[in-house]
Amino acid sequence: MSNRPTVKDVAREAGVSVTTVDRALNGRAVVREDTLRRIADAAHRIGYHARGLFDHRLNTVAPEKKFGFVLVKEKHEFYQNFAREIEQAIAARTDVRGHAIIRFAQSQSPEEFAELIQSVGERVDALACTAVNHQKLNQVVEELRQKGVPTFSLLNDFAQGLRRNYLGINNMKVGRSAAWMLTHSAKLPGRLAIFVGGNRWHGHDLREVGFRGYVRENAPEFTVVDTLVNLEARQVTYEATLDLIERYPDLRGIYVAGGGMEGAIAAMREVSEPGQVQLVVNELTAESRAGLLDGYVTMVIGTPLPQLCSDLIGLMISESEGHLDDTASQHFLEPRIVLPEML
């Protein structure tokens, strides 16, 4: 009995870690088919007592699925976290052997998005994208749909009527929540400002509509100035924020509905005291966290990425296996509200 082969012996013979052999033996996580085959062959060569289990795993190996993702702003902390959560959500599945193909758009150009969606879509079983709203993308999504490749829209609901599902937070409610916070945290009535990334982001439009709607209905003592387009750029937002503070002595609050919040935080640190102008931004990053801690950011509205990615992969698998009905839908998640005292 002392010479009986162990898991360590199998691992050494197969050239893998003991942890990998344990996963293959117990089915706690997906092990690649080629790795599982190496382990099974090694178990047979050394006469491991449970080698039949490895054979069983090979006979019941999970189907292979390829999932495609098109995101934006590759160097931005939020989208780096997004990509990492996607990988983790796929790795957590034991019912498929999933592989992620993740690509990042370098601009807001509809042509670039269309090219990326088409090139990635031709290689995967299902596709999910954060992209702008434009007719060129509608056409590509429809072509992929005809080929049996469903597309899911993330954060911004593009290709409505053609995409399979939208996953993200309810942008209209997010805008209203931002307006609620600014109007309740401002010490005096005055002016409010809102930044959007551009007119091709339908989600930003919805946030603006919700923001203005709340102020009009519930806080008429405040005035919302003309919407500013910042192209989600830090420098543009920085310069525009400086101009707002100089132009409007009664500026009480700013909501950055898309990207570029770093510029607003930097500008406010330069020319105002903490709390002088209330600021609401989206997504908890190192910079928005620092802003909360030093009093320049009033509230952060965050996307629950772990839940979004877990739900997304589940829907992509179900759709690729034909388990969803034919009704396109919206899958709303509860936003994560972060206040200074929560840090």
Short mmCIF file of C-alpha atoms in Angstrom, two decimals:
data_model
loop_
_atom_site.label_atom_id
_atom_site.label_comp_id
_atom_site.label_asym_id
_atom_site.label_seq_id
_atom_site.Cartn_x
_atom_site.Cartn_y
_atom_site.Cartn_z
CA MET A 1 0.00 0.00 0.00
CA SER A 2 2.93 2.35 0.64
CA ASN A 3 3.85 2.14 -3.05
CA ARG A 4 0.37 2.96 -4.23
CA PRO A 5 0.49 5.93 -6.71
CA THR A 6 -0.85 9.20 -5.37
CA VAL A 7 -2.22 12.43 -6.82
CA LYS A 8 1.29 13.88 -6.56
CA ASP A 9 2.62 11.04 -8.70
CA VAL A 10 -0.06 11.66 -11.34
CA ALA A 11 0.74 15.37 -11.36
CA ARG A 12 4.47 14.74 -11.76
CA GLU A 13 3.93 12.22 -14.54
CA ALA A 14 1.50 14.53 -16.40
CA GLY A 15 3.64 17.62 -15.91
CA VAL A 16 0.90 19.63 -14.18
CA SER A 17 0.20 20.88 -10.68
CA VAL A 18 -1.44 18.84 -7.93
CA THR A 19 -4.23 21.44 -7.91
CA THR A 20 -4.96 20.78 -11.58
CA VAL A 21 -5.17 17.03 -10.97
CA ASP A 22 -7.50 17.66 -8.04
CA ARG A 23 -9.75 19.80 -10.25
CA ALA A 24 -9.82 17.11 -12.91
CA LEU A 25 -10.57 14.44 -10.33
CA ASN A 26 -13.35 16.26 -8.50
CA GLY A 27 -14.83 18.39 -11.28
CA ARG A 28 -14.61 21.55 -9.17
CA ALA A 29 -13.58 23.65 -12.17
CA VAL A 30 -13.23 23.28 -15.92
CA VAL A 31 -10.00 21.63 -17.04
CA ARG A 32 -9.03 21.87 -20.69
CA GLU A 33 -9.60 18.69 -22.66
CA ASP A 34 -5.95 18.32 -23.72
CA THR A 35 -4.82 18.74 -20.09
CA LEU A 36 -7.42 16.26 -18.88
CA ARG A 37 -6.24 13.75 -21.49
CA ARG A 38 -2.62 14.13 -20.35
CA ILE A 39 -3.69 13.50 -16.75
CA ALA A 40 -5.75 10.44 -17.73
CA ASP A 41 -2.85 8.99 -19.75
CA ALA A 42 -0.46 9.59 -16.85
CA ALA A 43 -2.87 7.92 -14.41
CA HIS A 44 -3.03 4.82 -16.63
CA ARG A 45 0.75 4.68 -17.05
CA ILE A 46 1.45 4.64 -13.32
CA GLY A 47 -1.60 2.58 -12.37
CA TYR A 48 -3.39 5.24 -10.33
CA HIS A 49 -6.37 3.64 -8.58
CA ALA A 50 -8.91 6.31 -9.61
CA ARG A 51 -7.90 6.46 -13.28
CA GLY A 52 -11.42 5.44 -14.28
CA LEU A 53 -12.70 8.81 -13.00
CA PHE A 54 -10.47 10.65 -15.45
CA ASP A 55 -11.82 8.51 -18.27
CA HIS A 56 -15.34 9.37 -17.14
CA ARG A 57 -14.49 13.08 -17.16
CA LEU A 58 -13.21 12.74 -20.72
CA ASN A 59 -16.39 10.98 -21.82
CA THR A 60 -18.55 13.71 -20.29
CA VAL A 61 -16.35 16.68 -21.14
CA ALA A 62 -18.23 19.98 -21.29
CA PRO A 63 -18.85 21.50 -24.74
CA GLU A 64 -16.46 24.15 -25.95
CA LYS A 65 -17.84 27.68 -26.41
CA LYS A 66 -16.22 30.83 -27.71
CA PHE A 67 -17.50 34.16 -26.44
CA GLY A 68 -16.59 37.47 -28.04
CA PHE A 69 -16.45 40.89 -26.37
CA VAL A 70 -15.89 44.37 -27.74
CA LEU A 71 -15.14 46.99 -25.10
CA VAL A 72 -13.68 50.52 -25.10
CA LYS A 73 -10.85 52.43 -23.40
CA GLU A 74 -8.40 49.57 -22.92
CA LYS A 75 -6.18 51.50 -20.48
CA HIS A 76 -9.05 52.71 -18.29
CA GLU A 77 -9.27 51.01 -14.88
CA PHE A 78 -12.99 50.30 -15.17
CA TYR A 79 -12.65 48.45 -18.48
CA GLN A 80 -9.59 46.57 -17.29
CA ASN A 81 -11.73 45.39 -14.36
CA PHE A 82 -14.51 44.57 -16.82
CA ALA A 83 -12.24 42.33 -18.89
CA ARG A 84 -10.95 40.59 -15.78
CA GLU A 85 -14.48 39.92 -14.48
CA ILE A 86 -15.45 38.46 -17.87
CA GLU A 87 -12.54 36.01 -17.70
CA GLN A 88 -13.41 35.05 -14.13
CA ALA A 89 -17.10 34.53 -14.95
CA ILE A 90 -16.18 32.19 -17.79
CA ALA A 91 -13.66 30.29 -15.67
CA ALA A 92 -16.31 29.76 -12.98
CA ARG A 93 -18.57 27.80 -15.34
CA THR A 94 -18.35 24.02 -15.20
CA ASP A 95 -21.00 23.34 -17.86
CA VAL A 96 -18.89 24.65 -20.76
CA ARG A 97 -15.25 25.04 -21.67
CA GLY A 98 -15.43 28.72 -22.38
CA HIS A 99 -12.89 30.89 -24.17
CA ALA A 100 -13.03 34.69 -24.31
CA ILE A 101 -11.96 36.82 -27.25
CA ILE A 102 -11.78 40.41 -25.98
CA ARG A 103 -11.04 43.38 -28.20
CA PHE A 104 -11.00 47.10 -27.43
CA ALA A 105 -12.10 49.94 -29.69
CA GLN A 106 -9.57 52.76 -29.81
CA SER A 107 -12.10 55.46 -30.75
CA GLN A 108 -15.82 56.22 -30.87
CA SER A 109 -15.89 55.71 -34.62
CA PRO A 110 -18.91 53.67 -35.82
CA GLU A 111 -16.70 52.26 -38.58
CA GLU A 112 -14.19 50.88 -36.07
CA PHE A 113 -16.93 49.39 -33.90
CA ALA A 114 -18.59 47.80 -36.94
CA GLU A 115 -15.30 46.28 -38.09
CA LEU A 116 -14.50 44.90 -34.64
CA ILE A 117 -17.98 43.47 -34.11
CA GLN A 118 -17.90 41.78 -37.51
CA SER A 119 -14.39 40.33 -37.16
CA VAL A 120 -14.94 39.04 -33.62
CA GLY A 121 -18.50 37.89 -34.36
CA GLU A 122 -17.33 35.59 -37.13
CA ARG A 123 -15.20 33.62 -34.64
CA VAL A 124 -17.56 33.10 -31.69
CA ASP A 125 -20.81 31.48 -30.57
CA ALA A 126 -22.13 34.70 -28.97
CA LEU A 127 -21.00 38.29 -28.80
CA ALA A 128 -21.34 41.11 -26.23
CA CYS A 129 -20.34 44.71 -26.83
CA THR A 130 -20.17 48.19 -25.39
CA ALA A 131 -20.66 50.32 -28.49
CA VAL A 132 -22.16 53.51 -29.86
CA ASN A 133 -25.57 53.77 -31.52
CA HIS A 134 -25.28 53.92 -35.30
CA GLN A 135 -26.89 52.41 -38.39
CA LYS A 136 -23.61 50.74 -39.43
CA LEU A 137 -23.66 48.67 -36.25
CA ASN A 138 -27.31 47.75 -36.75
CA GLN A 139 -26.41 46.27 -40.11
CA VAL A 140 -23.52 44.20 -38.73
CA VAL A 141 -25.58 42.92 -35.80
CA GLU A 142 -28.36 41.88 -38.18
CA GLU A 143 -25.88 40.05 -40.42
CA LEU A 144 -24.49 38.16 -37.43
CA ARG A 145 -28.01 37.34 -36.27
CA GLN A 146 -28.75 35.81 -39.67
CA LYS A 147 -25.66 33.63 -39.22
CA GLY A 148 -26.85 32.46 -35.79
CA VAL A 149 -24.51 34.63 -33.70
CA PRO A 150 -26.49 36.62 -31.11
CA THR A 151 -25.25 40.02 -29.92
CA PHE A 152 -25.72 41.39 -26.41
CA SER A 153 -25.42 45.13 -25.73
CA LEU A 154 -23.60 46.19 -22.56
CA LEU A 155 -24.02 49.46 -20.62
CA ASN A 156 -25.27 51.29 -23.73
CA ASP A 157 -28.28 49.78 -25.49
CA PHE A 158 -27.32 49.83 -29.17
CA ALA A 159 -28.91 47.94 -32.07
CA GLN A 160 -32.31 47.85 -30.39
CA GLY A 161 -34.67 45.42 -32.08
CA LEU A 162 -31.70 43.46 -33.43
CA ARG A 163 -29.54 42.74 -30.39
CA ARG A 164 -30.49 39.81 -28.15
CA ASN A 165 -30.45 41.45 -24.70
CA TYR A 166 -29.28 44.60 -23.02
CA LEU A 167 -27.36 44.17 -19.76
CA GLY A 168 -26.53 47.09 -17.52
CA ILE A 169 -28.05 49.52 -15.09
CA ASN A 170 -31.20 51.48 -15.86
CA ASN A 171 -29.72 54.66 -17.30
CA MET A 172 -32.87 56.74 -16.86
CA LYS A 173 -32.95 55.93 -13.14
CA VAL A 174 -29.22 56.57 -12.85
CA GLY A 175 -29.73 60.11 -14.16
CA ARG A 176 -32.56 60.73 -11.72
CA SER A 177 -30.46 59.38 -8.84
CA ALA A 178 -27.63 61.75 -9.74
CA ALA A 179 -30.03 64.71 -9.79
CA TRP A 180 -31.54 63.65 -6.45
CA MET A 181 -28.13 63.61 -4.81
CA LEU A 182 -26.99 66.95 -6.23
CA THR A 183 -30.19 68.78 -5.32
CA HIS A 184 -30.24 67.32 -1.81
CA SER A 185 -26.55 67.85 -1.04
CA ALA A 186 -26.27 71.41 -2.37
CA LYS A 187 -26.52 73.97 0.44
CA LEU A 188 -28.29 76.56 -1.73
CA PRO A 189 -30.28 76.51 -4.99
CA GLY A 190 -28.40 77.42 -8.14
CA ARG A 191 -27.15 75.93 -11.37
CA LEU A 192 -26.38 72.33 -12.23
CA ALA A 193 -24.34 70.97 -15.13
CA ILE A 194 -24.20 67.61 -16.88
CA PHE A 195 -21.52 66.14 -19.15
CA VAL A 196 -22.29 63.45 -21.75
CA GLY A 197 -19.81 61.63 -23.96
CA GLY A 198 -21.56 62.40 -27.24
CA ASN A 199 -24.80 61.99 -29.15
CA ARG A 200 -23.95 58.42 -30.20
CA TRP A 201 -24.25 57.08 -26.65
CA HIS A 202 -27.95 56.38 -26.11
CA GLY A 203 -27.27 55.52 -22.46
CA HIS A 204 -25.89 59.00 -21.84
CA ASP A 205 -28.97 60.52 -23.47
CA LEU A 206 -31.17 58.54 -21.12
CA ARG A 207 -29.15 59.68 -18.12
CA GLU A 208 -29.54 63.28 -19.24
CA VAL A 209 -33.30 62.84 -19.72
CA GLY A 210 -33.62 61.32 -16.24
CA PHE A 211 -31.44 64.06 -14.73
CA ARG A 212 -33.38 66.93 -16.28
CA GLY A 213 -36.72 65.24 -15.62
CA TYR A 214 -36.02 64.92 -11.91
CA VAL A 215 -34.91 68.55 -11.57
CA ARG A 216 -37.93 69.83 -13.50
CA GLU A 217 -40.38 67.76 -11.48
CA ASN A 218 -38.88 67.90 -7.99
CA ALA A 219 -36.32 70.70 -7.72
CA PRO A 220 -37.45 73.65 -9.89
CA GLU A 221 -35.35 76.02 -7.80
CA PHE A 222 -32.33 74.60 -9.63
CA THR A 223 -31.45 75.39 -13.26
CA VAL A 224 -29.68 72.90 -15.52
CA VAL A 225 -27.33 74.66 -17.93
CA ASP A 226 -26.88 73.49 -21.52
CA THR A 227 -25.51 69.97 -21.72
CA LEU A 228 -21.76 69.74 -22.32
CA VAL A 229 -20.22 67.12 -24.63
CA ASN A 230 -16.81 65.98 -23.38
CA LEU A 231 -16.13 63.04 -25.75
CA GLU A 232 -15.33 61.15 -22.52
CA ALA A 233 -11.93 62.87 -22.57
CA ARG A 234 -10.15 63.91 -19.37
CA GLN A 235 -8.62 67.11 -20.78
CA VAL A 236 -11.86 68.31 -22.37
CA THR A 237 -13.72 67.75 -19.10
CA TYR A 238 -10.98 69.48 -17.11
CA GLU A 239 -11.09 72.64 -19.24
CA ALA A 240 -14.89 72.72 -19.39
CA THR A 241 -15.18 72.32 -15.61
CA LEU A 242 -12.81 75.23 -15.02
CA ASP A 243 -14.91 77.33 -17.40
CA LEU A 244 -18.17 76.34 -15.64
CA ILE A 245 -16.86 77.29 -12.21
CA GLU A 246 -15.57 80.63 -13.49
CA ARG A 247 -18.68 81.46 -15.51
CA TYR A 248 -21.31 80.51 -12.91
CA PRO A 249 -20.63 81.67 -9.34
CA ASP A 250 -23.87 79.90 -8.32
CA LEU A 251 -22.80 76.52 -9.76
CA ARG A 252 -23.94 73.95 -7.19
CA GLY A 253 -23.37 70.59 -8.82
CA ILE A 254 -21.96 68.63 -11.76
CA TYR A 255 -22.87 65.19 -13.03
CA VAL A 256 -20.44 63.44 -15.38
CA ALA A 257 -22.79 60.98 -17.08
CA GLY A 258 -20.05 59.14 -18.98
CA GLY A 259 -16.26 59.07 -18.95
CA GLY A 260 -13.87 61.92 -18.27
CA MET A 261 -14.60 62.30 -14.56
CA GLU A 262 -10.86 62.51 -13.81
CA GLY A 263 -10.77 65.91 -15.51
CA ALA A 264 -13.65 67.26 -13.43
CA ILE A 265 -12.04 66.06 -10.19
CA ALA A 266 -8.69 67.61 -11.13
CA ALA A 267 -10.29 70.96 -12.03
CA MET A 268 -12.28 71.13 -8.80
CA ARG A 269 -9.19 70.39 -6.74
CA GLU A 270 -7.50 73.32 -8.46
CA VAL A 271 -10.08 76.06 -8.01
CA SER A 272 -12.64 75.08 -5.38
CA GLU A 273 -12.91 73.86 -1.82
CA PRO A 274 -14.24 70.37 -1.03
CA GLY A 275 -18.04 70.44 -1.13
CA GLN A 276 -18.23 73.87 -2.75
CA VAL A 277 -19.53 72.22 -5.92
CA GLN A 278 -21.14 68.80 -5.54
CA LEU A 279 -19.94 66.15 -8.00
CA VAL A 280 -21.52 62.83 -8.98
CA VAL A 281 -19.60 60.42 -11.24
CA ASN A 282 -19.88 56.86 -12.50
CA GLU A 283 -17.75 53.85 -11.56
CA LEU A 284 -15.49 53.37 -8.56
CA THR A 285 -11.84 53.66 -9.60
CA ALA A 286 -8.71 54.78 -7.81
CA GLU A 287 -9.39 58.39 -8.83
CA SER A 288 -13.08 58.48 -7.92
CA ARG A 289 -12.28 56.75 -4.62
CA ALA A 290 -9.67 59.42 -3.84
CA GLY A 291 -12.23 62.07 -4.77
CA LEU A 292 -14.74 60.61 -2.33
CA LEU A 293 -12.16 60.49 0.45
CA ASP A 294 -11.00 64.09 0.04
CA GLY A 295 -14.50 65.53 -0.35
CA TYR A 296 -14.51 66.49 -4.02
CA VAL A 297 -16.80 63.64 -5.11
CA THR A 298 -20.22 63.42 -3.47
CA MET A 299 -21.37 60.06 -4.82
CA VAL A 300 -20.26 57.34 -7.20
CA ILE A 301 -22.80 55.28 -9.13
CA GLY A 302 -21.17 51.97 -9.99
CA THR A 303 -21.95 49.04 -12.25
CA PRO A 304 -21.96 45.71 -10.36
CA LEU A 305 -19.46 44.06 -12.71
CA PRO A 306 -19.25 40.61 -11.04
CA GLN A 307 -23.02 40.14 -11.23
CA LEU A 308 -23.26 41.60 -14.72
CA CYS A 309 -20.56 39.29 -16.08
CA SER A 310 -21.97 36.22 -14.33
CA ASP A 311 -25.47 36.92 -15.66
CA LEU A 312 -24.10 37.74 -19.11
CA ILE A 313 -22.18 34.48 -19.51
CA GLY A 314 -25.23 32.54 -18.35
CA LEU A 315 -27.41 34.26 -20.96
CA MET A 316 -24.81 33.77 -23.70
CA ILE A 317 -24.61 30.05 -22.95
CA SER A 318 -28.39 29.68 -22.86
CA GLU A 319 -28.78 31.56 -26.13
CA SER A 320 -26.05 29.56 -27.88
CA GLU A 321 -27.85 26.37 -26.81
CA GLY A 322 -31.27 27.65 -27.93
CA HIS A 323 -32.76 27.87 -24.44
CA LEU A 324 -33.94 31.50 -24.58
CA ASP A 325 -37.24 32.55 -26.11
CA ASP A 326 -37.42 34.85 -29.13
CA THR A 327 -38.21 37.97 -27.13
CA ALA A 328 -35.42 40.53 -26.94
CA SER A 329 -35.27 42.06 -23.48
CA GLN A 330 -33.49 44.33 -21.05
CA HIS A 331 -31.63 42.86 -18.09
CA PHE A 332 -31.34 45.63 -15.52
CA LEU A 333 -28.99 45.39 -12.55
CA GLU A 334 -29.15 47.43 -9.36
CA PRO A 335 -26.41 50.08 -9.38
CA ARG A 336 -23.84 50.18 -6.62
CA ILE A 337 -24.10 53.48 -4.76
CA VAL A 338 -20.85 54.50 -3.06
CA LEU A 339 -20.69 57.38 -0.56
CA PRO A 340 -17.60 58.68 1.30
CA GLU A 341 -18.63 57.07 4.58
CA MET A 342 -18.78 53.66 2.93
CA LEU A 343 -15.04 53.64 2.23
#
